[in-house]
Coordinates of C-alpha atoms and ligand atoms in Angstrom, one line a residue:
X956 CA -3.4 -27.8 63.1
X957 CA -3.2 -26.7 59.5
X958 CA -4.2 -23.1 58.9
X959 CA -6.7 -23.7 56.1
X960 CA -7.5 -20.0 55.4
X961 CA -3.8 -19.3 55.0
X962 CA -3.5 -22.2 52.6
X963 CA -6.6 -21.0 50.6
X964 CA -5.1 -17.5 50.5
X965 CA -1.8 -18.8 49.3
X966 CA -3.5 -20.9 46.6
X967 CA -5.3 -17.9 45.3
X968 CA -2.5 -15.4 45.6
X969 CA -1.6 -13.7 42.3
X970 CA 1.8 -15.5 42.4
X971 CA -0.3 -18.8 42.1
X972 CA -1.0 -19.9 38.6
X973 CA -4.5 -19.1 37.4
X974 CA -6.4 -22.0 35.9
X975 CA -7.6 -19.6 33.2
X976 CA -7.5 -15.9 32.4
X977 CA -11.3 -15.3 32.6
X978 CA -14.1 -17.2 34.1
X979 CA -17.6 -16.5 32.8
X980 CA -20.3 -17.6 35.3
X981 CA -23.5 -18.3 33.4
X982 CA -23.7 -19.6 29.8
X983 CA -27.0 -18.0 28.9
X984 CA -27.9 -15.2 26.5
X985 CA -25.2 -12.8 27.7
X986 CA -22.6 -15.3 29.1
X987 CA -22.2 -17.1 25.8
X988 CA -22.1 -13.8 23.9
X989 CA -19.3 -12.3 26.0
X990 CA -17.3 -15.5 25.8
X991 CA -17.7 -15.6 22.0
X992 CA -16.9 -11.9 21.7
X993 CA -13.6 -12.4 23.6
X994 CA -12.8 -15.6 21.7
X995 CA -13.1 -14.0 18.3
X996 CA -11.5 -10.7 19.2
X997 CA -8.0 -10.5 17.6
X998 CA -6.4 -8.9 20.7
X999 CA -8.3 -11.0 23.3
X1000 CA -8.5 -14.4 21.6
X1001 CA -5.4 -15.9 23.3
X1002 CA -7.1 -15.4 26.7
X1003 CA -8.1 -18.7 28.3
X1004 CA -11.8 -18.5 29.1
X1005 CA -13.9 -21.0 31.1
X1006 CA -17.7 -20.7 30.8
X1007 CA -19.6 -22.5 33.6
X1008 CA -23.3 -22.9 33.4
X1009 CA -25.6 -24.7 35.8
X1010 CA -28.0 -25.9 33.0
X1011 CA -27.7 -29.7 32.6
X1012 CA -27.3 -29.7 28.8
X1013 CA -26.4 -27.2 26.1
X1014 CA -29.5 -26.2 24.1
X1015 CA -29.6 -27.4 20.5
X1016 CA -31.2 -25.7 17.5
X1017 CA -34.5 -27.3 17.1
X1018 CA -35.7 -28.4 13.7
X1019 CA -37.8 -25.9 11.8
X1020 CA -40.9 -28.1 12.3
X1021 CA -40.7 -28.4 16.0
X1022 CA -42.9 -26.3 18.3
X1023 CA -41.8 -22.9 19.4
X1024 CA -40.4 -22.2 22.9
X1025 CA -42.4 -19.9 25.1
X1026 CA -39.3 -17.8 25.8
X1027 CA -38.5 -15.4 23.0
X1028 CA -36.8 -12.0 22.8
X1029 CA -37.3 -8.9 20.7
X1030 CA -33.8 -8.4 19.4
X1031 CA -32.9 -4.8 18.5
X1032 CA -31.0 -3.9 15.3
X1033 CA -28.0 -2.9 17.5
X1034 CA -27.9 -6.4 19.0
X1035 CA -28.2 -8.0 15.5
X1036 CA -25.0 -6.0 14.7
X1037 CA -23.3 -7.9 17.5
X1038 CA -24.6 -11.3 16.2
X1039 CA -23.4 -10.3 12.7
X1040 CA -20.0 -9.5 14.0
X1041 CA -19.9 -12.8 15.8
X1042 CA -20.8 -14.6 12.5
X1043 CA -24.0 -16.3 14.0
X1044 CA -26.7 -14.1 12.6
X1045 CA -26.9 -15.8 9.2
X1046 CA -27.3 -19.1 10.9
X1047 CA -30.1 -17.8 13.1
X1048 CA -31.7 -16.1 10.1
X1049 CA -31.9 -19.4 8.3
X1050 CA -33.7 -20.8 11.3
X1051 CA -36.8 -18.9 12.6
X1052 CA -36.2 -15.3 13.0
X1053 CA -39.3 -13.1 12.5
X1054 CA -38.7 -9.5 11.3
X1055 CA -40.9 -7.0 13.0
X1056 CA -41.7 -4.0 10.8
X1057 CA -44.2 -2.2 13.0
X1058 CA -45.0 -1.8 16.7
X1059 CA -48.5 -0.8 17.8
X1060 CA -48.9 0.4 21.4
X1061 CA -52.5 0.7 22.5
X1062 CA -54.0 2.2 25.7
X1063 CA -56.9 0.3 27.2
X1064 CA -58.1 3.2 29.4
X1065 CA -58.7 5.4 26.3
X1066 CA -58.5 5.2 22.5
X1067 CA -54.9 6.6 22.4
X1068 CA -52.4 4.6 20.5
X1069 CA -49.0 4.9 18.8
X1070 CA -47.4 3.2 15.9
X1071 CA -43.8 2.8 15.1
X1072 CA -43.2 2.1 11.5
X1073 CA -39.7 1.2 10.2
X1074 CA -38.0 4.5 9.3
X1075 CA -36.1 4.1 6.0
X1076 CA -34.8 0.6 5.8
X1077 CA -34.5 0.0 9.6
X1078 CA -36.5 -2.9 11.2
X1079 CA -38.1 -2.2 14.5
X1080 CA -36.8 -5.6 15.9
X1081 CA -36.5 -9.3 15.3
X1082 CA -38.2 -12.0 17.4
X1083 CA -36.0 -15.0 18.1
X1084 CA -36.3 -17.8 20.6
X1085 CA -33.9 -17.5 23.5
X1086 CA -32.8 -21.1 23.3
X1087 CA -31.9 -20.6 19.6
X1088 CA -29.6 -17.7 20.5
X1089 CA -27.9 -19.6 23.3
X1090 CA -27.5 -22.7 21.0
X1091 CA -25.8 -20.9 18.1
X1092 CA -23.5 -19.1 20.5
X1093 CA -22.7 -22.5 22.3
X1094 CA -21.9 -24.1 18.9
X1095 CA -19.6 -21.1 18.1
X1096 CA -17.8 -21.5 21.5
X1097 CA -17.1 -25.2 20.8
X1098 CA -15.1 -24.1 17.7
X1099 CA -12.9 -21.5 19.6
X1100 CA -9.6 -23.0 20.8
X1101 CA -9.2 -21.1 24.1
X1102 CA -12.8 -21.4 25.3
X1103 CA -13.9 -24.3 27.6
X1104 CA -17.7 -24.5 28.0
X1105 CA -18.9 -26.6 30.9
X1106 CA -22.6 -27.4 31.5
X1107 CA -24.0 -28.9 34.7
X1108 CA -21.5 -26.7 36.4
X1109 CA -23.3 -25.0 39.3
X1110 CA -21.2 -22.3 41.0
X1111 CA -21.7 -22.7 44.7
X1112 CA -19.2 -20.1 46.0
X1113 CA -17.0 -17.3 44.7
X1114 CA -13.8 -16.1 46.4
X1115 CA -13.6 -12.5 45.2
X1116 CA -10.6 -10.6 46.6
X1117 CA -10.7 -7.0 47.9
X1118 CA -7.8 -6.0 45.8
X1119 CA -5.9 -7.3 42.7
X1120 CA -3.1 -8.7 44.9
X1121 CA -5.0 -12.0 44.7
X1122 CA -6.7 -13.9 42.0
X1123 CA -10.5 -14.6 42.0
X1124 CA -11.8 -18.1 42.1
X1125 CA -15.1 -19.9 41.8
X1126 CA -16.0 -23.3 43.3
X1127 CA -18.6 -25.6 41.7
X1128 CA -21.1 -27.8 43.6
X1129 CA -19.0 -30.9 42.8
X1130 CA -16.0 -29.3 44.4
X1131 CA -14.0 -28.4 41.3
X1132 CA -12.6 -24.9 41.4
X1133 CA -11.1 -22.4 38.9
X1134 CA -9.1 -19.3 39.4
X1135 CA -8.6 -16.3 37.1
X1136 CA -7.7 -12.7 36.7
X1137 CA -11.3 -11.8 36.0
X1138 CA -14.7 -13.3 36.8
X1139 CA -17.5 -12.1 34.5
X1140 CA -20.9 -12.6 36.2
X1141 CA -23.5 -13.4 33.6
X1142 CA -25.6 -15.5 36.0
X1143 CA -28.9 -13.7 35.8
X1144 CA -30.8 -11.5 38.2
X1145 CA -30.1 -13.7 41.2
X1146 CA -26.4 -13.6 40.4
X1147 CA -24.2 -15.4 42.9
X1148 CA -21.2 -13.4 41.7
X1149 CA -22.9 -10.2 42.5
X1150 CA -24.2 -11.4 45.9
X1151 CA -20.8 -12.7 46.9
X1152 CA -19.0 -9.5 45.9
X1153 CA -18.8 -7.5 49.1
X1154 CA -18.3 -4.1 47.4
X1155 CA -21.3 -4.2 45.1
X1156 CA -24.5 -2.8 46.5
X1157 CA -27.9 -3.2 44.8
X1158 CA -31.2 -1.5 44.7
X1159 CA -34.1 -3.8 43.9
X1160 CA -37.8 -4.2 44.2
X1161 CA -40.5 -6.6 43.1
X1162 CA -43.2 -5.2 40.8
X1163 CA -45.8 -7.6 42.4
X1164 CA -46.5 -8.6 38.8
X1165 CA -45.8 -11.8 36.8
X1166 CA -45.6 -12.3 33.1
X1167 CA -47.6 -15.2 31.6
X1168 CA -45.9 -16.5 28.4
X1169 CA -47.3 -18.9 25.8
X1170 CA -47.3 -19.6 22.0
X1171 CA -50.5 -18.6 20.3
X1172 CA -52.2 -19.4 16.9
X1173 CA -53.5 -16.1 15.6
X1174 CA -55.5 -14.7 12.7
X1175 CA -53.6 -11.6 11.7
X1176 CA -53.6 -9.3 8.7
X1177 CA -50.9 -9.9 6.0
X1178 CA -47.7 -11.6 7.1
X1179 CA -48.2 -10.8 10.8
X1180 CA -45.1 -8.6 11.0
X1181 CA -46.5 -6.2 13.7
X1182 CA -45.7 -6.4 17.4
X1183 CA -48.6 -5.4 19.6
X1184 CA -48.7 -4.1 23.1
X1185 CA -51.9 -3.2 24.9
X1186 CA -51.6 -1.5 28.3
X1187 CA -54.3 -3.0 30.6
X1188 CA -54.8 -1.8 34.2
X1189 CA -52.8 -4.8 35.5
X1190 CA -49.9 -4.4 33.1
X1191 CA -49.1 -4.7 29.4
X1192 CA -50.1 -7.5 27.1
X1193 CA -47.7 -8.1 24.3
X1194 CA -48.1 -10.2 21.1
X1195 CA -44.8 -10.8 19.4
X1196 CA -45.0 -12.3 15.9
X1197 CA -43.3 -15.6 15.2
X1198 CA -44.7 -16.6 11.8
X1199 CA -47.7 -15.5 9.6
X1200 CA -50.0 -17.3 12.0
X1201 CA -48.1 -17.7 15.3
X1202 CA -47.3 -15.1 18.0
X1203 CA -45.6 -15.2 21.4
X1204 CA -47.5 -13.9 24.4
X1205 CA -46.2 -11.9 27.3
X1206 CA -49.2 -11.1 29.5
X1207 CA -48.3 -9.0 32.6
X1208 CA -50.7 -9.2 35.5
X1209 CA -50.8 -9.7 39.2
X1210 CA -49.1 -12.9 40.5
X1211 CA -52.4 -14.4 41.7
X1212 CA -54.1 -13.6 38.4
X1213 CA -51.1 -15.2 36.6
X1214 CA -51.6 -18.4 38.6
X1215 CA -55.3 -18.4 37.7
X1216 CA -54.7 -17.8 34.0
X1217 CA -52.2 -20.6 33.8
X1218 CA -54.7 -23.0 35.4
X1219 CA -57.6 -22.1 33.1
X1220 CA -58.7 -24.6 30.4
X1221 CA -57.0 -23.7 27.1
X1222 CA -60.3 -22.5 25.5
X1223 CA -61.2 -20.3 28.5
X1224 CA -57.7 -18.8 28.6
X1225 CA -58.0 -17.9 24.9
X1226 CA -61.4 -16.3 25.4
X1227 CA -60.1 -14.3 28.4
X1228 CA -57.1 -13.2 26.3
X1229 CA -59.3 -12.0 23.4
X1230 CA -61.5 -10.1 25.9
X1231 CA -58.5 -8.5 27.5
X1232 CA -57.1 -7.4 24.1
X1233 CA -60.4 -5.9 22.9
X1234 CA -62.4 -4.7 25.9
X1235 CA -63.4 -1.1 26.1
X1236 CA -64.7 -1.5 29.7
X1237 CA -61.8 0.4 31.2
X1238 CA -62.0 3.4 28.8
X1239 CA -62.6 6.8 30.2
X1240 CA -65.1 8.8 28.2
X1241 CA -63.9 12.2 29.3
X1242 CA -60.4 11.3 28.1
X1243 CA -61.8 10.0 24.8
X1244 CA -63.7 13.2 24.2
X1245 CA -60.5 15.2 24.8
X1246 CA -58.6 13.0 22.5
X1247 CA -61.2 13.4 19.8
X1248 CA -60.9 17.2 20.0
X1249 CA -57.1 17.0 20.0
X1250 CA -57.0 14.6 17.1
X1251 CA -59.2 17.0 15.1
X1252 CA -56.8 19.8 15.8
X1253 CA -53.8 17.7 14.9
X1254 CA -55.3 16.2 11.8
X1255 CA -53.3 18.6 9.6
X1256 CA -50.1 16.8 10.9
X1257 CA -51.2 13.3 10.2
X1258 CA -54.3 11.2 9.5
X1259 CA -54.8 10.8 13.2
X1260 CA -58.6 10.5 13.0
X1261 CA -58.4 6.9 11.9
X1262 CA -60.4 4.0 13.4
X1263 CA -58.7 2.3 16.3
X1264 CA -56.2 -0.5 15.5
X1265 CA -57.4 -4.0 16.2
X1266 CA -55.0 -6.6 17.6
X1267 CA -54.9 -10.0 15.9
X1268 CA -57.6 -12.5 16.9
X1269 CA -56.3 -15.3 19.1
X1270 CA -57.5 -18.7 17.7
X1271 CA -55.9 -21.1 20.2
X1272 CA -52.8 -22.1 22.1
X1273 CA -50.3 -23.7 19.8
X1274 CA -49.3 -26.2 22.5
X1275 CA -50.0 -25.7 26.2
X1276 CA -46.6 -24.1 27.1
X1277 CA -48.1 -21.5 29.4
X1278 CA -45.7 -20.5 32.2
X1279 CA -45.3 -17.4 34.4
X1280 CA -42.3 -15.5 35.6
X1281 CA -42.1 -13.0 38.5
X1282 CA -41.0 -9.4 37.5
X1283 CA -38.8 -7.0 39.4
X1284 CA -36.1 -4.4 39.1
X1285 CA -32.5 -4.8 40.2
X1286 CA -29.8 -2.2 39.8
X1287 CA -26.2 -2.8 40.8
X1288 CA -24.8 0.5 41.9
X1289 CA -21.4 -0.7 40.4
X1290 CA -21.0 -3.2 37.6
X1291 CA -17.4 -3.9 38.7
X1292 CA -15.3 -4.8 41.7
X1293 CA -11.6 -6.0 41.9
X1294 CA -11.5 -9.0 39.5
X1295 CA -15.3 -8.8 38.8
X1296 CA -17.4 -7.5 36.0
X1297 CA -21.2 -8.0 35.9
X1298 CA -23.0 -8.3 32.6
X1299 CA -26.7 -8.6 31.7
X1300 CA -29.4 -9.3 34.3
X1301 CA -26.7 -9.8 36.9
X1302 CA -26.1 -6.1 36.7
X1303 CA -29.5 -4.8 35.7
X1304 CA -33.0 -6.4 35.7
X1305 CA -35.8 -4.5 34.1
X1306 CA -39.5 -5.0 33.4
X1307 CA -40.0 -6.7 30.0
X1308 CA -42.5 -4.1 28.7
X1309 CA -40.0 -2.4 26.5
X1310 CA -38.2 -5.5 25.3
X1311 CA -34.9 -4.0 26.4
X1312 CA -33.5 -6.3 29.1
X1313 CA -31.2 -8.6 27.2
X1314 CA -30.5 -5.9 24.6
X1315 CA -29.0 -3.9 27.4
X1316 CA -27.0 -7.0 28.3
X1317 CA -25.7 -7.4 24.7
X1318 CA -24.7 -3.7 24.8
X1319 CA -22.7 -4.5 28.0
X1320 CA -21.0 -7.3 25.9
X1321 CA -19.9 -4.8 23.2
X1322 CA -18.6 -2.3 25.8
X1323 CA -16.8 -4.8 28.0
X1324 CA -15.1 -6.4 25.0
X1325 CA -13.7 -3.0 23.9
X1326 CA -12.6 -2.1 27.4
X1327 CA -10.8 -5.5 27.9
X1328 CA -9.2 -5.1 24.5
X1329 CA -7.8 -1.7 25.5
X1330 CA -6.6 -3.0 28.8
X1331 CA -4.7 -5.9 27.3
X1332 CA -3.2 -3.8 24.5
X1333 CA -1.7 -1.5 27.1
X1334 CA -0.4 -4.4 29.2
X1335 CA -2.7 -3.7 32.1
X1336 CA -4.3 -6.2 34.5
X1337 CA -7.7 -7.0 32.9
X1338 CA -9.2 -7.6 36.3
X1339 CA -8.1 -4.4 37.9
X1340 CA -10.7 -1.7 38.8
X1341 CA -8.7 0.9 36.9
X1342 CA -9.0 -1.3 33.7
X1343 CA -12.7 -2.0 34.3
X1344 CA -13.8 1.5 35.4
X1345 CA -14.6 2.6 31.8
X1346 CA -16.9 -0.4 31.4
X1347 CA -18.8 0.6 34.5
X1348 CA -19.2 4.2 33.6
X1349 CA -20.1 3.6 29.9
X1350 CA -22.5 0.8 30.5
X1351 CA -24.3 2.6 33.3
X1352 CA -24.5 5.7 31.1
X1353 CA -26.5 3.7 28.6
X1354 CA -28.5 1.5 31.0
X1355 CA -29.5 3.8 33.9
X1356 CA -31.7 6.2 31.8
X1357 CA -33.3 3.2 30.1
X1358 CA -34.0 1.5 33.4
X1359 CA -35.6 4.7 34.8
X1360 CA -37.7 5.2 31.7
X1361 CA -39.0 1.6 31.7
X1362 CA -39.8 1.8 35.4
X1363 CA -41.5 5.1 35.0
X1364 CA -43.6 3.8 32.0
X1365 CA -44.7 0.8 34.1
X1366 CA -45.8 3.1 36.9
X1367 CA -47.5 5.5 34.6
X1368 CA -49.6 2.8 32.9
X1369 CA -50.7 1.2 36.1
X1370 CA -52.4 4.4 37.2
X1371 CA -56.1 4.8 36.3
X1372 CA -56.9 8.3 37.6
X1373 CA -58.5 10.5 34.9
X1374 CA -55.9 13.3 34.9
X1375 CA -53.0 10.8 34.5
X1376 CA -54.9 8.8 31.8
X1377 CA -55.6 12.1 30.1
X1378 CA -52.0 13.3 30.2
X1379 CA -50.5 10.0 29.0
X1380 CA -53.2 9.6 26.3
X1381 CA -52.5 13.1 24.9
X1382 CA -48.8 12.5 25.1
X1383 CA -49.1 9.2 23.2
X1384 CA -51.4 10.7 20.5
X1385 CA -49.3 13.8 20.1
X1386 CA -46.1 11.7 19.8
X1387 CA -47.9 9.5 17.3
X1388 CA -48.5 12.5 15.1
X1389 CA -44.8 13.6 15.2
X1390 CA -43.3 11.3 12.6
X1391 CA -39.7 12.7 12.7
X1392 CA -39.5 12.4 16.5
X1393 CA -40.7 8.7 16.3
X1394 CA -38.2 8.0 13.6
X1395 CA -35.4 9.5 15.7
X1396 CA -36.3 7.3 18.7
X1397 CA -36.2 4.1 16.6
X1398 CA -32.9 5.3 15.1
X1399 CA -31.4 6.0 18.5
X1400 CA -32.4 2.6 19.9
X1401 CA -30.8 0.9 16.9
X1402 CA -27.3 2.6 17.5
X1403 CA -24.3 0.6 18.7
X1404 CA -22.4 2.2 21.7
X1405 CA -19.3 4.3 21.0
X1406 CA -16.4 3.1 23.2
Ligands
LIG448 C1 -41.3 -12.7 30.1 C2 -40.1 -12.0 29.7 C3 -39.9 -11.5 28.5 C4 -38.8 -10.9 28.1 N1 -38.6 -10.4 26.8 C5 -37.5 -9.7 26.5 C6 -37.4 -9.1 25.2 O1 -38.3 -9.2 24.3 N2 -36.3 -8.4 24.9 C7 -35.3 -8.2 25.8 O2 -34.3 -7.6 25.5 N3 -35.4 -8.8 27.0 C8 -36.4 -9.5 27.4 N4 -36.5 -10.0 28.6 C9 -35.4 -10.0 29.5 C10 -34.4 -11.1 29.2 O3 -35.0 -12.4 29.2 C11 -33.2 -11.1 30.2 O4 -32.7 -9.8 30.2 C12 -32.2 -12.1 29.8 O5 -32.6 -13.4 30.0 C13 -30.9 -11.9 30.7 O6 -29.9 -12.7 30.1 P1 -28.7 -13.1 31.0 O7 -27.8 -14.0 30.2 O8 -28.1 -11.9 31.7 O9 -29.3 -14.0 32.2 P2 -30.1 -15.3 32.2 O10 -30.9 -15.4 30.9 O11 -30.9 -15.3 33.5 O12 -29.0 -16.4 32.2 C14 -28.3 -16.7 33.3 C15 -27.5 -18.0 33.1 O13 -26.7 -18.2 34.2 C16 -26.8 -19.6 34.6 N5 -26.6 -19.6 36.1 C17 -27.4 -19.0 37.0 N6 -26.8 -19.2 38.3 C18 -25.7 -20.0 38.1 C19 -24.8 -20.6 38.9 N7 -24.8 -20.4 40.3 N8 -23.8 -21.3 38.4 C20 -23.7 -21.5 37.1 N9 -24.6 -20.9 36.2 C21 -25.6 -20.2 36.7 C22 -28.2 -20.0 34.2 O14 -28.3 -21.4 34.0 C23 -28.4 -19.2 32.9 O15 -27.9 -19.9 31.8 C24 -37.7 -10.7 29.0 C25 -37.8 -11.2 30.3 C26 -39.0 -11.9 30.7 C27 -39.2 -12.4 32.1

């Protein structure tokens, strides 16, 4: 009888010819970005890259008049830097990118709030549809000679070796397989690459929260260039501006409540949303009195005794594109293994309340590109742990503190006990009065990583 495992080992041994240098599993927001970043890099561009994505078709840029998708991202200035370097930002900008100049964060348990204005000439963020980003990157990939981009390519198994003596390979549901020196897992929070890599442990939990998304018609002041977030007892409600009269909703709540909200009639949904954005029912009068006293004391620092900010009024759903997504945290203790690197949600999944998830993924892209460039320049094996170690340590150095801060914020704002509400309200109001500190935070978030 033939020894099949021996044959398989032989086929994937490093003396066997790899079908490509790099396989990117997942052609979404981060997968297409890392493939494009490699394909345009002067040192890496000769690498043969195969991108496999399970989606049936590549997304296309919709016409400007078509309705907005319910999935959008707040893109940080540092991520815009990546898109500028890849040469796709000007195309996106011509499409429907909304510049956000201000961020208002409001408590619902007290009258505390904080505003981030753009310091100097820096924008707070840009709101862009996820499909538009994936589409411009896919179009770019189709122009790069060494990149093959396959859709309807569902990876069913990965053969990831314990050492670099062998190549890695992935097998698709239709039986086709590819081998390479390096597999980059960009296949989202349920990553098959991560799950099938025996040496990568994860820590994960569900928040028992879901995010309801939708596109809203709003009546806002001026050009609607402010992003709003109101922390309610069940989770934050965010309004991300899309145009002067449209905003995208991310309403975090319990999974059962999310199901109920998605099943409401359109008008009742809008009524409940307006109520959730404006209600003072959860406000703690003791905390408000303390805040008033503190605001009076701090009024020499800023005009903090101003009337509370009012979120835009929601007029209707643009179309009924309501949907809900479960929320959780997942942290890969290592982003690398022999012949494996994880990027984006495959490595780290966070709560969307800070709009950082995919921005962290694009930071991974910047770091991994530089690390691979250095490895190739020095003639090293790009899939070896020694080549990839710097990616793991640098990316984790940026991501872990961000993940901890986001998780902590979510826990902090789900608590309704008076001492906690008081402490966080005073913290928010004090921070709001300290303009240089706020400017510094926005500046730090807009920095590109140093590799
Ligand atoms: C409601 C909500 C709002 C958010 N808002 C923001 C925001 O404003 N800013 C921000 O930075 N982040 C935000 N995030 C987080 C952000 O959406 C994720 O971080 C981002 O989608 C991760 O991108 P990714 O490419 O790593 O993974 P994904 O977007 O999950 O893409 C994974 C890709 O892999 C493919 N794939 C999966 N399995 C396989 C397989 N077996 N074989 C082949 N292909 C496969 C999929 O088809 C997909 O294309 C938000 C998240 C949610 C839920």
